[in-house]
Each structure stands twice: as structure tokens, then as C-alpha cells.
């Protein structure tokens, strides 16, 4: 049976992740519903692609729908979105709502959330705003049109988002909605010598305060391997209100041309293989799944794995439910009730 509104309001239900690495990152076996999630990153860090991946996970596996509130003048890639969602979900259960001002984006999200509440729908919905600082306020837009220049807008925009987050984070409670806000990361030298650079998300502190989870994306390298291109990403969970923060994973984002079309995919199985290798210092992990890595090949006698590529080893782990349960216990991943139970 489908879980009740009370289960959702408690913040303890959601949809299963496709990867042990994602479970580790979120400190949860599921992507929790009724939450605001911040997704921030540096240029070329695939932060927007990750939000499409989350839409695809819900649409393809659980019959939900997705909406992109697009605030960056049409910078999104339809090919990328269709590839990560799948053709059926992209054509039938996904929509793009272009917005030219912050006010328009906020009004559209509020209307969608209000309509979902009124209909009392139990179908999951993934709402993505990309990006928080991709548009100006309506007041500022009028000023630019009148005076021909922009001047400073961030104080006004930040105040607009501060009040909005207070309202919208409360409105989605008790609803099967995921609200993902994409933003850019800014880095500045620390004011104190010897300390690492400070990071911030433009648009005000309210987005971090009201978000249950904030993920930070950074590309560390890119290249070509095995006939496809890739970007190597590090994803840091810098805030987790309902679990452990400070966790991070390394995952490749890949693409290649096939018969004149481009295919995209995240290497979640590779991320799982890397996680198990990195956690060999934990005695319980080593006892459950002892691995050795030489020349990017994974060997694990316990699983009969001999010199497998990381994506092959990760897939082998994901296909073993008993092993996954043991690894969740060893890694301290919180088990949550699934929305479909």
C-alpha cells in the first residue's frame, strides 16, 4: 500500500537510490520526500545534470513527473534531459517552464505546489529551479529596460529569495514533492592565513538554512577513455539535517556518440566501487568485502571478482542484496521506509 500523508510529514519515507554510493552520500537508503535540496557547484561540474538524473530516477522507476523551472535563458540541453529521463518520461511526464524574472519563477513554483496540495495527489513530483541566481527581480528588469544598465541586483534578489524560502519550505511539507534549487558556488580566499578558501552560494543564506540537504559539486578533471569522454566529479554533502554531513563521493559523468546521437550517464557503479575501496580502513567493511586495487582493477576473492573494472565491480555489489545490507550496517547508513511500501 502507498504510505500515508502522516508518513511523508514525518520526513522518513522516500524512493530508493540506485547506488550504494548515493546512499552513503545522503546517509539514507532513500531520497526523502517533502524536502528542499540545494544543488550548488562550480562551472562544468554537472550540477544541473544531477537534478535531471534525480527526475529520471523518480519518473522511470516510480511513475512520477518532473518540471524544470528554467531561469537561465534556455541554457538547458534537451538531449541531455531526454537521455537521463528516458524517452517515455521526457515526452509524457516532463515539462520546462521558462522564466525571465525571479518573481515569475517563484510564482510558478508556488502555483504548482498549491495545485498539488489542492488535488491531494500522492504521485511524486520533482521540481527543479535552475538557477536561483539565473534571473533578476521583476523590479530590476524594469529598471534595466528603462535605464539600459543593470547595476547591483544581488541584495534585492537575496532578500526576495530569503522570504520565499521561508514560505515554500513549509508549503511542501506533507506532499510527495522534491524541490531542488540549483545555484553556483563562489570561492574566496580565507581572511585568516592557512585556512582553506571559503565557499558561498550567491542569493542569500536562506537557501542553505531552509534546505534539508545541500550538495556541492566540483569537477576535478576531464578526458577521454575507452571511446567516451568523461568529467570526474566530487560531490560533497555539506549539509544534512536528517543524517551525517561532510560525506563525499567521486563519480564520473560520461558521454559518447552512438549512431549520430549522444548518450550520457553517471558512473554510479564506479562510485560504489571507489567507496568500498576507500572504506577498507573500517574493519567491518574489510571483513565483509575485502578488495585490492591495482591499475584501476578491483579484486575481491570473497565475491569471486578478479581484476574487474570499477564499473563491473560496483555492478556486482549492487546485484547482491545480502551484501548491500551488510555494507549499509558497516557504513552506518540510515535505513528509511520506502514510499511504495
Tab-separated table of C-alpha atoms in Angstrom:
chain	number	residue	atom	x	y	z
A	1	UNK	CA	0.000	0.000	0.000
A	2	UNK	CA	1.064	3.595	-0.594
A	3	UNK	CA	2.293	5.304	2.556
A	4	UNK	CA	0.122	7.949	4.185
A	5	UNK	CA	0.472	11.697	4.407
A	6	UNK	CA	1.491	11.257	8.036
A	7	UNK	CA	4.458	9.140	6.945
A	8	UNK	CA	5.505	11.817	4.480
A	9	UNK	CA	5.093	14.632	7.008
A	10	UNK	CA	7.390	12.752	9.379
A	11	UNK	CA	10.167	13.006	6.809
A	12	UNK	CA	11.077	9.332	6.983
A	13	UNK	CA	9.911	7.990	3.607
A	14	UNK	CA	11.223	8.286	0.078
A	15	UNK	CA	12.370	6.487	-3.055
A	16	UNK	CA	15.306	4.036	-3.144
A	17	UNK	CA	18.598	5.158	-4.617
A	18	UNK	CA	20.194	3.194	-7.448
A	19	UNK	CA	23.633	3.129	-5.835
A	20	UNK	CA	25.278	2.390	-2.507
A	21	UNK	CA	27.462	5.435	-3.144
A	22	UNK	CA	24.367	7.673	-3.246
A	23	UNK	CA	23.042	6.071	-0.079
A	24	UNK	CA	26.352	6.862	1.612
A	25	UNK	CA	26.346	10.445	0.325
A	26	UNK	CA	22.812	11.137	1.585
A	27	UNK	CA	23.138	8.901	4.673
A	28	UNK	CA	19.831	7.352	3.710
A	29	UNK	CA	18.602	4.366	1.738
A	30	UNK	CA	16.041	6.622	0.033
A	31	UNK	CA	15.689	10.120	-1.396
A	32	UNK	CA	13.409	11.673	1.194
A	33	UNK	CA	10.190	13.354	0.087
A	34	UNK	CA	8.930	16.802	1.147
A	35	UNK	CA	12.418	18.244	1.287
A	36	UNK	CA	14.211	21.257	-0.151
A	37	UNK	CA	17.556	20.214	-1.637
A	38	UNK	CA	20.261	22.664	-2.625
A	39	UNK	CA	22.494	21.669	-5.547
A	40	UNK	CA	25.454	24.020	-5.967
A	41	UNK	CA	28.632	23.793	-7.971
A	42	UNK	CA	31.432	25.366	-9.909
A	43	UNK	CA	31.269	25.695	-13.715
A	44	UNK	CA	31.206	22.398	-15.663
A	45	UNK	CA	30.508	20.393	-12.504
A	46	UNK	CA	27.339	18.734	-13.912
A	47	UNK	CA	25.145	20.050	-11.111
A	48	UNK	CA	22.177	20.549	-13.445
A	49	UNK	CA	22.680	17.083	-14.950
A	50	UNK	CA	22.416	15.625	-11.439
A	51	UNK	CA	18.974	17.167	-10.967
A	52	UNK	CA	17.846	15.621	-14.266
A	53	UNK	CA	19.197	12.296	-13.027
A	54	UNK	CA	17.020	12.597	-9.911
A	55	UNK	CA	13.972	13.385	-12.065
A	56	UNK	CA	14.762	10.323	-14.174
A	57	UNK	CA	15.147	8.113	-11.105
A	58	UNK	CA	11.657	9.056	-9.922
A	59	UNK	CA	9.949	9.111	-13.336
A	60	UNK	CA	11.402	5.894	-14.748
A	61	UNK	CA	11.090	3.779	-11.615
A	62	UNK	CA	8.111	5.206	-9.736
A	63	UNK	CA	5.746	6.823	-12.230
A	64	UNK	CA	6.302	10.380	-11.086
A	65	UNK	CA	6.734	13.566	-13.092
A	66	UNK	CA	9.261	16.375	-13.315
A	67	UNK	CA	9.203	20.109	-14.007
A	68	UNK	CA	12.181	22.325	-14.787
A	69	UNK	CA	11.656	25.987	-13.916
A	70	UNK	CA	14.325	27.386	-16.209
A	71	UNK	CA	15.802	30.780	-15.305
A	72	UNK	CA	18.943	30.974	-17.443
A	73	UNK	CA	17.616	31.957	-20.845
A	74	UNK	CA	17.324	28.474	-22.335
A	75	UNK	CA	20.790	27.150	-21.446
A	76	UNK	CA	19.457	23.666	-20.707
A	77	UNK	CA	20.127	20.740	-23.063
A	78	UNK	CA	17.004	18.853	-24.252
A	79	UNK	CA	19.188	15.964	-25.491
A	80	UNK	CA	20.821	15.587	-22.081
A	81	UNK	CA	17.500	15.666	-20.252
A	82	UNK	CA	15.830	13.170	-22.595
A	83	UNK	CA	18.799	10.831	-22.269
A	84	UNK	CA	18.773	10.839	-18.467
A	85	UNK	CA	14.971	10.676	-18.150
A	86	UNK	CA	14.260	8.232	-20.957
A	87	UNK	CA	12.082	8.925	-23.994
A	88	UNK	CA	8.743	7.990	-22.417
A	89	UNK	CA	9.180	10.119	-19.294
A	90	UNK	CA	10.642	13.023	-21.264
A	91	UNK	CA	7.732	13.118	-23.711
A	92	UNK	CA	4.870	12.421	-21.304
A	93	UNK	CA	5.834	13.373	-17.754
A	94	UNK	CA	8.263	16.257	-18.008
A	95	UNK	CA	7.861	19.963	-18.731
A	96	UNK	CA	10.090	23.044	-18.992
A	97	UNK	CA	8.729	26.370	-17.745
A	98	UNK	CA	10.969	29.238	-18.923
A	99	UNK	CA	11.066	32.260	-16.605
A	100	UNK	CA	12.662	35.644	-17.211
A	101	UNK	CA	12.467	37.004	-13.657
A	102	UNK	CA	12.818	35.690	-10.122
A	103	UNK	CA	9.246	36.785	-9.400
A	104	UNK	CA	7.909	34.670	-12.282
A	105	UNK	CA	9.914	31.609	-11.187
A	106	UNK	CA	8.714	31.916	-7.611
A	107	UNK	CA	5.089	32.356	-8.674
A	108	UNK	CA	5.238	29.298	-10.940
A	109	UNK	CA	6.692	27.064	-8.232
A	110	UNK	CA	4.158	28.325	-5.689
A	111	UNK	CA	1.286	27.664	-8.104
A	112	UNK	CA	2.489	24.119	-8.829
A	113	UNK	CA	2.887	23.322	-5.133
A	114	UNK	CA	-0.505	24.849	-4.369
A	115	UNK	CA	-2.198	22.852	-7.117
A	116	UNK	CA	-0.596	19.624	-5.861
A	117	UNK	CA	-1.823	20.336	-2.338
A	118	UNK	CA	-5.337	21.104	-3.567
A	119	UNK	CA	-5.553	17.913	-5.617
A	120	UNK	CA	-4.100	15.848	-2.734
A	121	UNK	CA	-2.154	13.859	-5.299
A	122	UNK	CA	0.063	11.073	-3.992
A	123	UNK	CA	2.050	10.916	-7.231
A	124	UNK	CA	5.651	12.062	-6.748
A	125	UNK	CA	6.794	15.322	-8.336
A	126	UNK	CA	10.345	16.601	-8.794
A	127	UNK	CA	10.582	20.387	-9.124
A	128	UNK	CA	13.904	21.882	-10.233
A	129	UNK	CA	14.683	25.614	-10.256
A	130	UNK	CA	17.781	26.245	-12.380
A	131	UNK	CA	19.158	28.511	-11.232
A	132	UNK	CA	18.392	30.586	-8.147
A	133	UNK	CA	20.528	33.487	-9.377
A	134	UNK	CA	19.924	32.968	-13.096
A	135	UNK	CA	17.359	35.754	-13.368
A	136	UNK	CA	16.801	39.234	-11.954
A	137	UNK	CA	13.840	40.504	-9.959
A	138	UNK	CA	10.924	42.000	-11.866
A	139	UNK	CA	11.685	45.393	-10.328
A	140	UNK	CA	15.266	45.169	-11.547
A	141	UNK	CA	14.210	44.029	-15.020
A	142	UNK	CA	12.041	47.130	-15.388
A	143	UNK	CA	14.911	49.317	-14.235
A	144	UNK	CA	17.278	47.756	-16.793
A	145	UNK	CA	14.743	48.285	-19.572
A	146	UNK	CA	14.297	51.903	-18.527
A	147	UNK	CA	17.903	52.879	-17.791
A	148	UNK	CA	19.826	50.476	-20.055
A	149	UNK	CA	22.140	49.117	-17.360
A	150	UNK	CA	21.981	46.606	-14.534
A	151	UNK	CA	23.891	47.951	-11.542
A	152	UNK	CA	23.788	45.784	-8.440
A	153	UNK	CA	20.971	43.295	-8.023
A	154	UNK	CA	22.140	40.672	-5.535
A	155	UNK	CA	20.927	42.454	-2.365
A	156	UNK	CA	17.415	42.729	-3.813
A	157	UNK	CA	17.473	39.183	-5.192
A	158	UNK	CA	18.791	37.787	-1.919
A	159	UNK	CA	16.001	39.424	0.070
A	160	UNK	CA	13.458	38.067	-2.401
A	161	UNK	CA	14.713	34.512	-2.014
A	162	UNK	CA	15.038	34.825	1.789
A	163	UNK	CA	11.322	35.440	2.272
A	164	UNK	CA	10.407	32.908	-0.398
A	165	UNK	CA	12.335	30.015	1.133
A	166	UNK	CA	10.621	30.586	4.453
A	167	UNK	CA	7.262	30.082	2.747
A	168	UNK	CA	7.932	27.331	0.212
A	169	UNK	CA	9.805	25.004	2.569
A	170	UNK	CA	6.712	24.913	4.785
A	171	UNK	CA	4.287	24.533	1.874
A	172	UNK	CA	5.815	21.316	0.535
A	173	UNK	CA	5.651	19.540	3.891
A	174	UNK	CA	3.294	16.602	3.781
A	175	UNK	CA	3.460	16.387	-0.003
A	176	UNK	CA	5.309	13.875	-2.226
A	177	UNK	CA	7.423	16.672	-3.678
A	178	UNK	CA	11.159	17.112	-4.113
A	179	UNK	CA	12.231	20.740	-4.553
A	180	UNK	CA	15.752	21.109	-5.956
A	181	UNK	CA	17.345	24.540	-6.282
A	182	UNK	CA	20.433	24.823	-8.475
A	183	UNK	CA	22.977	27.523	-7.687
A	184	UNK	CA	26.567	28.463	-8.386
A	185	UNK	CA	29.426	28.171	-5.914
A	186	UNK	CA	31.699	31.117	-5.317
A	187	UNK	CA	35.108	30.679	-3.721
A	188	UNK	CA	37.126	33.393	-1.961
A	189	UNK	CA	40.443	33.333	-0.053
A	190	UNK	CA	40.053	32.908	3.688
A	191	UNK	CA	40.501	36.027	5.786
A	192	UNK	CA	42.765	34.005	8.077
A	193	UNK	CA	46.091	32.745	6.691
A	194	UNK	CA	46.476	28.984	6.407
A	195	UNK	CA	42.774	28.208	6.227
A	196	UNK	CA	41.104	26.836	3.069
A	197	UNK	CA	39.108	29.182	0.809
A	198	UNK	CA	35.571	29.940	1.881
A	199	UNK	CA	32.639	28.877	-0.281
A	200	UNK	CA	29.298	30.569	-0.601
A	201	UNK	CA	26.164	30.411	-2.719
A	202	UNK	CA	25.012	33.815	-4.036
A	203	UNK	CA	21.423	34.773	-3.386
A	204	UNK	CA	21.379	34.881	0.392
A	205	UNK	CA	21.839	32.466	3.283
A	206	UNK	CA	18.185	31.428	3.475
A	207	UNK	CA	18.563	28.765	0.787
A	208	UNK	CA	21.143	26.911	2.894
A	209	UNK	CA	19.233	27.472	6.122
A	210	UNK	CA	15.934	26.103	4.807
A	211	UNK	CA	17.395	23.269	2.700
A	212	UNK	CA	17.406	19.848	4.341
A	213	UNK	CA	20.372	18.836	2.182
A	214	UNK	CA	22.997	20.870	0.339
A	215	UNK	CA	25.232	19.138	-2.208
A	216	UNK	CA	28.349	20.828	-3.595
A	217	UNK	CA	29.769	19.760	-6.971
A	218	UNK	CA	33.276	20.201	-8.322
A	219	UNK	CA	34.921	18.836	-11.469
A	220	UNK	CA	38.464	17.674	-10.741
A	221	UNK	CA	39.468	16.517	-14.220
A	222	UNK	CA	38.159	15.575	-17.649
A	223	UNK	CA	39.364	13.481	-20.528
A	224	UNK	CA	38.759	10.606	-22.918
A	225	UNK	CA	38.904	6.913	-22.024
A	226	UNK	CA	37.602	3.747	-23.647
A	227	UNK	CA	35.929	5.575	-26.514
A	228	UNK	CA	33.957	8.027	-24.409
A	229	UNK	CA	34.515	11.411	-22.797
A	230	UNK	CA	34.163	11.999	-19.082
A	231	UNK	CA	34.229	14.552	-16.307
A	232	UNK	CA	35.393	13.343	-12.922
A	233	UNK	CA	33.236	14.876	-10.204
A	234	UNK	CA	33.484	15.187	-6.448
A	235	UNK	CA	30.134	15.618	-4.685
A	236	UNK	CA	30.186	16.828	-1.072
A	237	UNK	CA	27.180	16.705	1.241
A	238	UNK	CA	27.879	19.965	3.087
A	239	UNK	CA	24.588	19.996	4.998
A	240	UNK	CA	22.365	17.104	6.048
A	241	UNK	CA	19.657	17.973	8.552
A	242	UNK	CA	18.476	14.364	8.811
A	243	UNK	CA	21.780	12.498	8.639
A	244	UNK	CA	25.550	12.782	8.616
A	245	UNK	CA	27.066	15.644	6.648
A	246	UNK	CA	30.628	16.023	5.380
A	247	UNK	CA	30.372	12.858	3.291
A	248	UNK	CA	31.610	12.912	-0.294
A	249	UNK	CA	31.887	10.611	-3.281
A	250	UNK	CA	33.746	10.674	-6.576
A	251	UNK	CA	31.750	9.798	-9.684
A	252	UNK	CA	32.372	10.117	-13.438
A	253	UNK	CA	29.868	11.737	-15.759
A	254	UNK	CA	30.252	10.154	-19.198
A	255	UNK	CA	29.085	10.727	-22.753
A	256	UNK	CA	29.707	9.269	-26.212
A	257	UNK	CA	28.285	9.414	-29.723
A	258	UNK	CA	26.286	6.396	-30.872
A	259	UNK	CA	24.751	6.322	-34.372
A	260	UNK	CA	24.748	10.093	-34.597
A	261	UNK	CA	23.222	10.589	-31.152
A	262	UNK	CA	24.869	11.402	-27.865
A	263	UNK	CA	24.450	9.179	-24.819
A	264	UNK	CA	25.022	10.434	-21.257
A	265	UNK	CA	25.331	8.549	-17.991
A	266	UNK	CA	26.603	8.886	-14.435
A	267	UNK	CA	29.009	6.137	-13.341
A	268	UNK	CA	27.273	5.231	-10.090
A	269	UNK	CA	28.658	1.671	-10.105
A	270	UNK	CA	32.154	3.132	-10.382
A	271	UNK	CA	31.381	5.407	-7.431
A	272	UNK	CA	30.272	2.393	-5.381
A	273	UNK	CA	33.482	0.509	-6.187
A	274	UNK	CA	35.578	3.507	-5.161
A	275	UNK	CA	33.621	3.933	-1.932
A	276	UNK	CA	34.257	0.339	-0.870
A	277	UNK	CA	37.957	0.732	-1.632
A	278	UNK	CA	38.166	3.990	0.360
A	279	UNK	CA	36.403	2.412	3.344
A	280	UNK	CA	38.771	-0.545	3.709
A	281	UNK	CA	40.095	1.068	6.905
A	282	UNK	CA	36.742	0.254	8.524
A	283	UNK	CA	37.205	-3.245	9.918
A	284	UNK	CA	33.617	-4.344	9.285
A	285	UNK	CA	33.781	-3.256	5.643
A	286	UNK	CA	37.047	-5.104	5.137
A	287	UNK	CA	35.640	-8.243	6.768
A	288	UNK	CA	32.557	-8.127	4.538
A	289	UNK	CA	34.167	-7.105	1.261
A	290	UNK	CA	37.979	-7.077	1.239
A	291	UNK	CA	39.265	-5.568	-2.002
A	292	UNK	CA	42.621	-4.822	-3.562
A	293	UNK	CA	43.046	-2.352	-6.405
A	294	UNK	CA	45.903	-2.468	-8.884
A	295	UNK	CA	45.989	-0.471	-12.083
A	296	UNK	CA	42.314	0.501	-11.764
A	297	UNK	CA	41.286	-3.162	-11.471
A	298	UNK	CA	39.306	-4.450	-8.486
A	299	UNK	CA	39.927	-7.898	-6.999
A	300	UNK	CA	37.769	-9.410	-4.242
A	301	UNK	CA	38.141	-13.160	-3.571
A	302	UNK	CA	35.038	-13.080	-1.341
A	303	UNK	CA	32.915	-12.215	-4.383
A	304	UNK	CA	34.938	-14.178	-6.902
A	305	UNK	CA	35.965	-10.920	-8.541
A	306	UNK	CA	39.337	-10.933	-10.287
A	307	UNK	CA	40.736	-7.765	-11.871
A	308	UNK	CA	37.378	-6.218	-12.704
A	309	UNK	CA	36.966	-2.682	-13.944
A	310	UNK	CA	35.422	-0.413	-11.269
A	311	UNK	CA	32.051	-0.229	-13.019
A	312	UNK	CA	31.982	-4.043	-13.244
A	313	UNK	CA	32.841	-4.494	-9.583
A	314	UNK	CA	30.305	-1.874	-8.494
A	315	UNK	CA	27.585	-3.585	-10.543
A	316	UNK	CA	28.492	-6.918	-8.932
A	317	UNK	CA	28.000	-5.390	-5.495
A	318	UNK	CA	24.686	-3.773	-6.457
A	319	UNK	CA	23.348	-7.135	-7.624
A	320	UNK	CA	23.901	-8.715	-4.183
A	321	UNK	CA	21.102	-7.633	-1.767
A	322	UNK	CA	22.575	-9.517	1.200
A	323	UNK	CA	25.974	-7.897	0.719
A	324	UNK	CA	24.372	-4.458	0.368
A	325	UNK	CA	22.544	-4.874	3.667
A	326	UNK	CA	25.779	-5.842	5.407
A	327	UNK	CA	27.639	-2.892	3.888
A	328	UNK	CA	24.886	-0.483	4.945
A	329	UNK	CA	25.317	-1.638	8.528
A	330	UNK	CA	29.103	-1.375	8.350
A	331	UNK	CA	28.942	2.116	6.816
A	332	UNK	CA	26.278	3.353	9.203
A	333	UNK	CA	23.759	4.261	6.504
A	334	UNK	CA	20.324	5.095	7.907
A	335	UNK	CA	17.536	2.825	6.671
A	336	UNK	CA	14.338	4.587	5.704
A	337	UNK	CA	10.888	3.366	4.754
A	338	UNK	CA	10.199	3.474	1.008
A	339	UNK	CA	7.282	5.448	-0.390
A	340	UNK	CA	5.867	2.404	-2.183
A	341	UNK	CA	5.708	0.213	0.933
